[in-house]
């Protein structure tokens, strides 16, 4: 079983829709979590951190569920420019480990 | 402009011919790292460095070497490249261990080994 798993998609949704995807992790000692965005053939860039209390940045909301060991990303009122691959990142400080999920591809259609 | 640079951006080489991919950051970051990205496997960490002269293996270090003689530079060395090292490589840096801090990525190096 992979340490971090994501549904690869693609998720194909119309502009304006709400879309959500999850990322599950297997190591309960994981301590910090992030979502990165990667456009085709480009480098990943930080989208947002994920806090225990959840956090929101405009149309984006990230949640952490430690009991079930997953993080989620919700995108409201999706735009064409949201089309990208979304990577979840899970960190274990004590083991100095950083694990990237393989990404979920999102495609927004007009 | 704060950035991570990598060179070359594209490289086609033959099996066994030693190569070096350079990585440099101008943000005075302590932590630097190399990843490879393959379809369906995501980004996998090759090596990382917590600071100058401090390097450690990531998840897939076989066939690679690194050095960190200066804070800004973290070259990746393939002593004897093989076709299974054909991949997209990213260098990244962060202020400290990226469990707490954002990682900044270079633009990537697409390597083909024939």
Short mmCIF file of C-alpha atoms in Angstrom, two decimals:
data_model
loop_
_atom_site.label_atom_id
_atom_site.label_comp_id
_atom_site.label_asym_id
_atom_site.label_seq_id
_atom_site.Cartn_x
_atom_site.Cartn_y
_atom_site.Cartn_z
CA UNK A 1 0.00 0.00 0.00
CA UNK A 2 1.31 3.45 -0.90
CA UNK A 3 2.00 5.80 2.02
CA UNK A 4 -0.01 8.55 0.35
CA UNK A 5 -2.80 7.81 -2.10
CA UNK A 6 -4.81 10.05 -4.37
CA UNK A 7 -7.49 9.33 -6.93
CA UNK A 8 -5.64 10.09 -10.19
CA UNK A 9 -8.80 11.33 -11.93
CA UNK A 10 -9.20 12.99 -14.28
CA UNK A 11 -12.04 14.92 -12.75
CA UNK A 12 -13.81 16.67 -15.59
CA UNK A 13 -16.29 19.28 -14.34
CA UNK A 14 -18.05 22.31 -15.82
CA UNK A 15 -17.01 25.84 -15.00
CA UNK A 16 -18.74 27.05 -11.85
CA UNK A 17 -19.08 23.62 -10.31
CA UNK A 18 -17.84 22.58 -6.90
CA UNK A 19 -15.34 19.75 -6.86
CA UNK A 20 -13.66 17.94 -4.01
CA UNK A 21 -10.97 15.31 -3.78
CA UNK A 22 -9.25 13.46 -1.01
CA UNK A 23 -5.82 12.20 -0.18
CA UNK A 24 -5.32 9.35 2.27
CA UNK A 25 -2.14 8.65 4.22
CA UNK A 26 -1.10 5.51 6.05
CA UNK A 27 1.34 6.79 8.69
CA UNK A 28 -0.50 8.07 11.74
CA UNK A 29 2.71 9.84 12.86
CA UNK A 30 2.41 12.27 9.93
CA UNK A 31 2.46 15.77 11.26
CA UNK A 32 1.97 18.36 8.54
CA UNK A 33 0.09 18.45 5.28
CA UNK A 34 0.00 20.60 2.17
CA UNK A 35 -1.68 20.86 -1.20
CA UNK A 36 0.49 21.79 -4.18
CA UNK A 37 -0.70 22.61 -7.67
CA UNK A 38 1.17 21.52 -10.79
CA UNK A 39 0.35 22.81 -14.25
CA UNK A 40 1.21 20.62 -17.23
CA UNK A 41 4.99 20.24 -17.65
CA UNK A 42 5.65 22.87 -14.96
CA UNK A 43 6.99 22.80 -11.44
CA UNK A 44 4.72 22.26 -8.43
CA UNK A 45 3.71 25.35 -6.47
CA UNK A 46 2.25 25.59 -2.99
CA UNK A 47 -1.52 26.02 -2.99
CA UNK A 48 -2.20 25.88 0.72
CA UNK A 49 -1.26 24.32 4.01
CA UNK A 50 -3.74 22.06 5.77
CA UNK A 51 -4.39 22.68 9.44
CA UNK A 52 -6.24 20.57 11.96
CA UNK A 53 -8.94 23.20 12.21
CA UNK A 54 -9.30 23.41 8.45
CA UNK A 55 -8.48 26.46 6.43
CA UNK A 56 -9.96 28.48 3.62
CA UNK A 57 -8.36 30.67 0.98
CA UNK A 58 -10.92 32.26 -1.30
CA UNK A 59 -12.63 29.49 -3.25
CA UNK A 60 -10.38 26.80 -1.79
CA UNK A 61 -10.96 24.92 1.46
CA UNK A 62 -8.64 22.31 2.91
CA UNK A 63 -9.56 19.93 5.69
CA UNK A 64 -7.68 17.36 7.75
CA UNK A 65 -9.30 14.30 9.29
CA UNK A 66 -6.72 12.67 11.57
CA UNK A 67 -9.06 9.94 12.77
CA UNK A 68 -9.61 8.65 9.25
CA UNK A 69 -6.19 9.76 8.03
CA UNK A 70 -7.11 11.83 5.04
CA UNK A 71 -6.95 15.41 3.83
CA UNK A 72 -9.35 16.99 1.41
CA UNK A 73 -9.44 19.91 -0.99
CA UNK A 74 -12.69 21.61 -1.99
CA UNK A 75 -12.84 24.07 -4.87
CA UNK A 76 -15.96 26.18 -5.19
CA UNK A 77 -17.09 28.08 -8.28
CA UNK A 78 -14.37 26.44 -10.35
CA UNK A 79 -12.62 28.44 -13.08
CA UNK A 80 -10.98 27.30 -16.30
CA UNK A 81 -7.68 28.35 -14.74
CA UNK A 82 -8.14 25.75 -11.97
CA UNK A 83 -7.34 23.01 -14.49
CA UNK A 84 -4.17 21.40 -13.15
CA UNK A 85 -2.90 18.44 -11.19
CA UNK A 86 -3.26 18.74 -7.42
CA UNK A 87 -0.62 17.03 -5.29
CA UNK A 88 -1.00 16.31 -1.62
CA UNK A 89 2.09 16.31 0.56
CA UNK A 90 2.44 14.57 3.90
CA UNK A 91 5.37 15.18 6.25
CA UNK A 92 6.79 13.24 9.16
CA UNK A 93 9.14 15.50 11.12
CA UNK A 94 10.75 12.79 13.23
CA UNK A 95 11.65 10.67 10.22
CA UNK A 96 12.48 13.72 8.07
CA UNK A 97 10.17 12.25 5.45
CA UNK A 98 8.26 14.14 2.82
CA UNK A 99 5.84 12.10 0.76
CA UNK A 100 4.05 13.39 -2.32
CA UNK A 101 0.90 11.83 -3.62
CA UNK A 102 0.87 11.01 -7.32
CA UNK A 103 -1.67 13.75 -7.95
CA UNK A 104 -5.27 14.23 -8.99
CA UNK A 105 -5.84 15.70 -12.42
CA UNK A 106 -8.62 18.28 -12.67
CA UNK A 107 -10.01 19.56 -15.95
CA UNK A 108 -12.57 22.38 -16.00
CA UNK A 109 -14.64 22.64 -19.16
CA UNK A 110 -16.41 25.82 -20.39
CA UNK B 1 13.62 37.68 -8.04
CA UNK B 2 13.55 34.74 -5.62
CA UNK B 3 14.03 31.57 -7.59
CA UNK B 4 15.46 28.09 -8.00
CA UNK B 5 17.30 27.51 -11.27
CA UNK B 6 18.24 24.23 -12.86
CA UNK B 7 20.43 23.45 -15.84
CA UNK B 8 20.13 21.97 -18.32
CA UNK B 9 16.36 22.01 -18.87
CA UNK B 10 16.51 19.19 -21.39
CA UNK B 11 19.17 16.54 -21.83
CA UNK B 12 19.45 13.46 -24.02
CA UNK B 13 22.42 11.26 -23.26
CA UNK B 14 23.67 7.71 -23.65
CA UNK B 15 24.03 4.96 -21.10
CA UNK B 16 27.14 5.29 -18.97
CA UNK B 17 28.08 8.87 -19.81
CA UNK B 18 28.47 10.81 -16.57
CA UNK B 19 26.36 13.92 -16.22
CA UNK B 20 25.63 16.66 -13.71
CA UNK B 21 22.44 18.64 -13.32
CA UNK B 22 23.02 21.91 -11.52
CA UNK B 23 20.64 23.53 -9.05
CA UNK B 24 20.99 26.95 -7.47
CA UNK B 25 18.75 29.02 -5.19
CA UNK B 26 19.04 32.69 -4.24
CA UNK B 27 16.85 32.68 -1.14
CA UNK B 28 19.50 31.64 1.42
CA UNK B 29 17.50 28.49 2.12
CA UNK B 30 19.00 25.82 4.34
CA UNK B 31 17.09 22.85 2.93
CA UNK B 32 17.48 21.60 -0.63
CA UNK B 33 16.21 18.47 -2.28
CA UNK B 34 16.08 16.53 -5.52
CA UNK B 35 13.01 14.72 -6.80
CA UNK B 36 12.19 12.65 -9.81
CA UNK B 37 8.71 12.55 -11.26
CA UNK B 38 7.44 9.59 -13.24
CA UNK B 39 3.91 8.95 -14.56
CA UNK B 40 1.73 7.29 -11.96
CA UNK B 41 4.43 7.46 -9.29
CA UNK B 42 4.37 11.13 -8.43
CA UNK B 43 7.36 12.96 -7.04
CA UNK B 44 9.88 10.79 -5.26
CA UNK B 45 12.71 12.21 -3.23
CA UNK B 46 16.23 11.24 -4.33
CA UNK B 47 18.47 13.12 -1.89
CA UNK B 48 18.11 16.04 0.43
CA UNK B 49 20.37 18.40 2.31
CA UNK B 50 19.56 20.08 5.61
CA UNK B 51 22.53 22.45 5.28
CA UNK B 52 26.03 22.81 3.87
CA UNK B 53 27.95 19.53 3.96
CA UNK B 54 24.88 17.70 5.31
CA UNK B 55 23.18 15.37 2.84
CA UNK B 56 21.00 12.31 3.23
CA UNK B 57 19.27 9.72 1.11
CA UNK B 58 15.65 10.05 0.14
CA UNK B 59 13.47 7.22 -1.11
CA UNK B 60 15.22 6.50 -4.42
CA UNK B 61 18.95 7.36 -4.07
CA UNK B 62 20.43 4.46 -6.09
CA UNK B 63 22.46 5.63 -9.07
CA UNK B 64 22.68 9.25 -7.90
CA UNK B 65 25.16 11.37 -5.98
CA UNK B 66 24.88 14.87 -4.55
CA UNK B 67 27.09 17.39 -2.84
CA UNK B 68 26.44 20.59 -0.88
CA UNK B 69 29.63 22.59 -0.70
CA UNK B 70 27.88 25.95 -0.74
CA UNK B 71 24.52 26.91 0.62
CA UNK B 72 23.10 28.03 -2.73
CA UNK B 73 24.13 25.04 -4.89
CA UNK B 74 23.06 21.42 -4.83
CA UNK B 75 24.15 19.54 -7.96
CA UNK B 76 22.83 16.09 -8.86
CA UNK B 77 25.37 13.70 -10.35
CA UNK B 78 24.64 10.57 -12.37
CA UNK B 79 27.95 8.73 -12.54
CA UNK B 80 26.73 6.08 -15.00
CA UNK B 81 23.23 6.89 -16.23
CA UNK B 82 20.93 4.06 -17.28
CA UNK B 83 17.64 4.13 -19.23
CA UNK B 84 15.61 3.66 -16.01
CA UNK B 85 16.84 7.10 -14.94
CA UNK B 86 14.92 8.69 -17.79
CA UNK B 87 12.62 11.03 -15.92
CA UNK B 88 11.64 14.59 -15.07
CA UNK B 89 13.84 15.94 -12.29
CA UNK B 90 13.03 18.79 -9.94
CA UNK B 91 15.26 20.58 -7.50
CA UNK B 92 13.57 22.31 -4.57
CA UNK B 93 14.55 24.48 -1.64
CA UNK B 94 12.91 25.67 1.56
CA UNK B 95 13.83 27.81 4.52
CA UNK B 96 14.17 24.71 6.70
CA UNK B 97 12.64 21.23 6.79
CA UNK B 98 9.64 21.49 4.47
CA UNK B 99 7.31 20.00 7.03
CA UNK B 100 6.97 23.56 8.23
CA UNK B 101 7.88 25.64 5.21
CA UNK B 102 6.90 25.97 1.59
CA UNK B 103 9.13 24.27 -0.94
CA UNK B 104 10.15 26.29 -4.00
CA UNK B 105 10.79 24.20 -7.08
CA UNK B 106 13.03 24.75 -10.04
CA UNK B 107 11.55 24.51 -13.55
CA UNK B 108 12.58 20.89 -14.02
CA UNK B 109 15.11 18.96 -16.10
CA UNK B 110 13.80 16.43 -18.57
CA UNK B 111 16.42 13.70 -18.92
CA UNK B 112 16.39 10.95 -21.52
CA UNK B 113 18.97 8.16 -21.31
CA UNK B 114 19.22 5.95 -24.40
#
